[in-house]
PDB file of C-alpha atoms in Angstrom:
ATOM      1  CA  MET E   1      16.605   5.851   1.502  1.00 96.00           C
ATOM      2  CA  ALA E   2      12.288   6.589   1.317  1.00 95.00           C
ATOM      3  CA  ALA E   3      11.734   2.967   0.285  1.00 95.00           C
ATOM      4  CA  GLY E   4      13.418   1.467   3.369  1.00 96.00           C
ATOM      5  CA  ILE E   5      11.705   4.290   5.950  1.00 97.00           C
ATOM      6  CA  LEU E   6       7.905   3.502   4.381  1.00 96.00           C
ATOM      7  CA  GLN E   7       8.931  -0.529   4.809  1.00 94.00           C
ATOM      8  CA  GLU E   8       9.819   0.037   8.069  1.00 95.00           C
ATOM      9  CA  CYS E   9       5.992   1.766   8.424  1.00 95.00           C
ATOM     10  CA  ASN E  10       2.602  -0.110   9.410  1.00 93.00           C
ATOM     11  CA  LEU E  11       0.628  -0.121   6.453  1.00 93.00           C
ATOM     12  CA  LYS E  12      -3.120  -0.528   7.177  1.00 92.00           C
ATOM     13  CA  HIS E  13      -2.979  -1.229   3.141  1.00 87.00           C
ATOM     14  CA  PRO E  14      -0.045  -4.181   1.739  1.00 87.00           C
ATOM     15  CA  VAL E  15       1.511  -2.049  -1.008  1.00 90.00           C
ATOM     16  CA  GLU E  16       4.450  -2.951  -2.261  1.00 93.00           C
ATOM     17  CA  ILE E  17       7.392  -0.508  -2.227  1.00 94.00           C
ATOM     18  CA  PHE E  18       9.678  -0.240  -4.206  1.00 95.00           C
ATOM     19  CA  ALA E  19      12.741   2.141  -5.216  1.00 95.00           C
ATOM     20  CA  ARG E  20      13.440   3.870  -8.971  1.00 96.00           C
ATOM     21  CA  GLY E  21      15.481   5.940 -10.632  1.00 95.00           C
ATOM     22  CA  LEU E  22      15.957   8.244 -14.238  1.00 95.00           C
ATOM     23  CA  VAL E  23      18.946   8.308 -14.858  1.00 93.00           C
ATOM     24  CA  VAL E  24      20.750   4.729 -13.858  1.00 95.00           C
ATOM     25  CA  LEU E  25      23.545   3.756 -16.864  1.00 94.00           C
ATOM     26  CA  PHE E  26      24.316  -0.172 -14.467  1.00 94.00           C
ATOM     27  CA  PRO E  27      23.305  -1.376 -11.420  1.00 94.00           C
ATOM     28  CA  GLU E  28      24.688   0.091  -8.451  1.00 94.00           C
ATOM     29  CA  PRO E  29      24.493  -1.019  -4.080  1.00 95.00           C
ATOM     30  CA  LEU E  30      23.273   1.937  -2.130  1.00 93.00           C
ATOM     31  CA  ASN E  31      25.556   5.046  -1.403  1.00 94.00           C
ATOM     32  CA  GLN E  32      28.021   4.730   1.282  1.00 95.00           C
ATOM     33  CA  LYS E  33      26.844   7.725   2.594  1.00 97.00           C
ATOM     34  CA  ALA E  34      22.566   6.550   2.414  1.00 96.00           C
ATOM     35  CA  GLU E  35      23.389   3.146   3.589  1.00 96.00           C
ATOM     36  CA  THR E  36      25.679   4.258   6.640  1.00 97.00           C
ATOM     37  CA  VAL E  37      22.555   6.723   7.861  1.00 97.00           C
ATOM     38  CA  MET E  38      20.107   3.525   7.795  1.00 97.00           C
ATOM     39  CA  ILE E  39      21.940   1.021   9.511  1.00 96.00           C
ATOM     40  CA  SER E  40      22.874   4.183  11.823  1.00 97.00           C
ATOM     41  CA  ASN E  41      18.720   4.075  12.277  1.00 97.00           C
ATOM     42  CA  GLY E  42      18.204   0.589  12.613  1.00 97.00           C
ATOM     43  CA  ILE E  43      16.576  -0.239   9.253  1.00 96.00           C
ATOM     44  CA  ASN E  44      19.061  -2.196   6.331  1.00 93.00           C
ATOM     45  CA  MET E  45      18.805  -2.709   2.812  1.00 92.00           C
ATOM     46  CA  ASP E  46      21.639  -5.420   2.655  1.00 91.00           C
ATOM     47  CA  GLY E  47      20.791  -6.165  -1.430  1.00 91.00           C
ATOM     48  CA  PHE E  48      19.820  -3.464  -2.362  1.00 94.00           C
ATOM     49  CA  MET E  49      20.781  -2.104  -5.921  1.00 95.00           C
ATOM     50  CA  SER E  50      19.737   0.404  -7.692  1.00 95.00           C
ATOM     51  CA  THR E  51      16.401   0.532 -10.610  1.00 96.00           C
ATOM     52  CA  GLN E  52      15.610   2.348 -13.397  1.00 97.00           C
ATOM     53  CA  LEU E  53      12.087   3.787 -13.873  1.00 97.00           C
ATOM     54  CA  THR E  54      10.912   2.310 -16.822  1.00 97.00           C
ATOM     55  CA  GLU E  55       7.067   1.976 -18.471  1.00 96.00           C
ATOM     56  CA  GLU E  56       5.943  -0.572 -17.107  1.00 95.00           C
ATOM     57  CA  ASP E  57       5.752   0.776 -13.559  1.00 96.00           C
ATOM     58  CA  PHE E  58       3.632   3.578 -14.464  1.00 95.00           C
ATOM     59  CA  SER E  59      -0.010   1.120 -13.666  1.00 92.00           C
ATOM     60  CA  GLU E  60      -3.675   2.781 -12.272  1.00 90.00           C
ATOM     61  CA  ASP E  61      -3.345   2.067  -8.968  1.00 90.00           C
ATOM     62  CA  ALA E  62       0.260   3.100  -9.013  1.00 94.00           C
ATOM     63  CA  LEU E  63       2.085   6.511  -7.067  1.00 94.00           C
ATOM     64  CA  VAL E  64       4.366   7.369  -7.887  1.00 97.00           C
ATOM     65  CA  LEU E  65       6.035   9.426  -5.482  1.00 96.00           C
ATOM     66  CA  VAL E  66       9.282  11.970  -6.033  1.00 96.00           C
ATOM     67  CA  MET E  67      10.533  14.511  -3.696  1.00 95.00           C
ATOM     68  CA  GLU E  68      11.460  18.098  -5.795  1.00 94.00           C
ATOM     69  CA  HIS E  69       9.188  19.211  -8.546  1.00 95.00           C
ATOM     70  CA  SER E  70      12.335  18.464 -11.630  1.00 95.00           C
ATOM     71  CA  GLN E  71      11.523  15.151 -11.157  1.00 96.00           C
ATOM     72  CA  ARG E  72       7.771  14.841 -11.349  1.00 97.00           C
ATOM     73  CA  GLU E  73       8.119  17.241 -14.351  1.00 97.00           C
ATOM     74  CA  LYS E  74      10.584  14.402 -16.415  1.00 97.00           C
ATOM     75  CA  ILE E  75       8.628  11.611 -15.147  1.00 98.00           C
ATOM     76  CA  LEU E  76       5.689  13.403 -16.785  1.00 98.00           C
ATOM     77  CA  GLU E  77       8.011  13.865 -19.883  1.00 97.00           C
ATOM     78  CA  LYS E  78       9.454  10.811 -20.910  1.00 97.00           C
ATOM     79  CA  TYR E  79       6.748   8.288 -19.148  1.00 97.00           C
ATOM     80  CA  GLY E  80       3.902   8.422 -21.037  1.00 95.00           C
ATOM     81  CA  HIS E  81       1.930   5.472 -19.372  1.00 94.00           C
ATOM     82  CA  ALA E  82       2.364   8.516 -16.099  1.00 96.00           C
ATOM     83  CA  ASP E  83      -0.801   9.659 -15.371  1.00 96.00           C
ATOM     84  CA  PRO E  84       0.003  13.199 -13.489  1.00 96.00           C
ATOM     85  CA  GLU E  85      -3.337  12.572 -11.562  1.00 95.00           C
ATOM     86  CA  ASN E  86      -0.450   9.703  -9.628  1.00 95.00           C
ATOM     87  CA  VAL E  87       2.666  11.160  -9.496  1.00 97.00           C
ATOM     88  CA  TYR E  88       3.328  13.571  -6.232  1.00 97.00           C
ATOM     89  CA  VAL E  89       6.046  15.441  -5.624  1.00 97.00           C
ATOM     90  CA  LEU E  90       5.890  14.017  -2.238  1.00 97.00           C
ATOM     91  CA  THR E  91       5.930  17.393   0.926  1.00 97.00           C
ATOM     92  CA  GLU E  92       2.363  18.667  -1.330  1.00 96.00           C
ATOM     93  CA  LEU E  93       1.160  15.768  -0.258  1.00 95.00           C
ATOM     94  CA  VAL E  94       1.126  15.495   2.759  1.00 96.00           C
ATOM     95  CA  GLY E  95       0.891  19.358   3.082  1.00 95.00           C
ATOM     96  CA  ASP E  96       4.766  20.400   3.645  1.00 95.00           C
ATOM     97  CA  GLU E  97       5.833  23.610   2.214  1.00 90.00           C
ATOM     98  CA  LEU E  98       9.188  22.652   1.289  1.00 92.00           C
ATOM     99  CA  GLU E  99      11.014  19.866  -1.097  1.00 93.00           C
ATOM    100  CA  ILE E 100      13.143  17.283   0.306  1.00 94.00           C
ATOM    101  CA  ILE E 101      17.172  17.946  -1.019  1.00 90.00           C
ATOM    102  CA  ASP E 102      19.011  15.205  -2.609  1.00 91.00           C
ATOM    103  CA  PRO E 103      21.635  14.712  -0.751  1.00 95.00           C
ATOM    104  CA  TYR E 104      23.664  12.803  -3.664  1.00 91.00           C
ATOM    105  CA  GLY E 105      26.873  14.107  -3.085  1.00 93.00           C
ATOM    106  CA  GLY E 106      27.555  16.524  -0.139  1.00 96.00           C
ATOM    107  CA  THR E 107      28.260  15.160   3.622  1.00 97.00           C
ATOM    108  CA  LEU E 108      27.284  12.622   5.863  1.00 97.00           C
ATOM    109  CA  GLN E 109      25.624  15.334   7.888  1.00 97.00           C
ATOM    110  CA  ALA E 110      23.651  16.420   4.690  1.00 97.00           C
ATOM    111  CA  TYR E 111      22.417  12.403   4.389  1.00 98.00           C
ATOM    112  CA  GLY E 112      21.406  12.742   8.011  1.00 97.00           C
ATOM    113  CA  LEU E 113      19.304  15.518   7.519  1.00 97.00           C
ATOM    114  CA  CYS E 114      17.920  15.012   4.518  1.00 97.00           C
ATOM    115  CA  TYR E 115      17.092  10.423   6.100  1.00 97.00           C
ATOM    116  CA  GLU E 116      15.216  12.990   9.365  1.00 97.00           C
ATOM    117  CA  THR E 117      13.370  15.490   6.538  1.00 96.00           C
ATOM    118  CA  MET E 118      12.209  12.285   5.200  1.00 97.00           C
ATOM    119  CA  ARG E 119      11.394  10.486   8.239  1.00 97.00           C
ATOM    120  CA  LYS E 120       8.494  13.141   9.260  1.00 97.00           C
ATOM    121  CA  THR E 121       7.042  13.381   6.048  1.00 97.00           C
ATOM    122  CA  ILE E 122       6.964   9.893   5.306  1.00 97.00           C
ATOM    123  CA  LEU E 123       5.347   9.421   8.783  1.00 97.00           C
ATOM    124  CA  LYS E 124       2.637  11.707   7.906  1.00 97.00           C
ATOM    125  CA  LEU E 125       1.777  10.487   4.229  1.00 96.00           C
ATOM    126  CA  VAL E 126       1.525   7.045   6.473  1.00 97.00           C
ATOM    127  CA  ASN E 127      -0.665   8.069   8.187  1.00 96.00           C
ATOM    128  CA  LEU E 128      -3.086   9.778   5.459  1.00 93.00           C
ATOM    129  CA  LEU E 129      -2.623   6.639   3.842  1.00 91.00           C
ATOM    130  CA  ASN E 130      -4.309   4.648   6.671  1.00 94.00           C
ATOM    131  CA  GLU E 131      -6.554   7.629   7.429  1.00 92.00           C
ATOM    132  CA  SER E 132      -8.236   6.847   3.454  1.00 82.00           C
ATOM    133  CA  GLU E 133      -7.753   3.141   4.697  1.00 70.00           C
ATOM    134  CA  ASP E 134     -10.104   3.552   7.981  1.00 76.00           C
ATOM    135  CA  ASN E 135     -12.865   5.874   6.380  1.00 75.00           C
ATOM    136  CA  GLY E 136     -13.268   4.087   2.953  1.00 64.00           C
ATOM    137  CA  THR E 137     -11.760   5.756   0.601  1.00 56.00           C
ATOM    138  CA  ASP E 138      -8.691   4.809  -2.238  1.00 53.00           C
TER     139      ASP E 138
END
């Protein structure tokens, strides 16, 4: 959902946005509840298939955003190319205190709440990224 939300935002600097999973045994389409929430908010993720995070996804200019501290820890443990300076918990990056709770296995309402929380947080991220572009900093 995060990638879909971010792709809908107006960033001043062009970026490539990818969604990756920590445990993807085989490609799967978007979760039906997540898809329902996305469609109801005007975001079409037609053709989306889950993709495993790999060493090749890490480069010096890659910003990796996760929803939970445990996900960040797993990435830093498992991937040698992951730079701790480029892997962030999304909410911490924007100055929020709480993590975004993964709705996996939850109700449609849980997915909707996750979407709303994520959207607010991503809008803060977009403002930060656009401000840094305005100030000429990276």
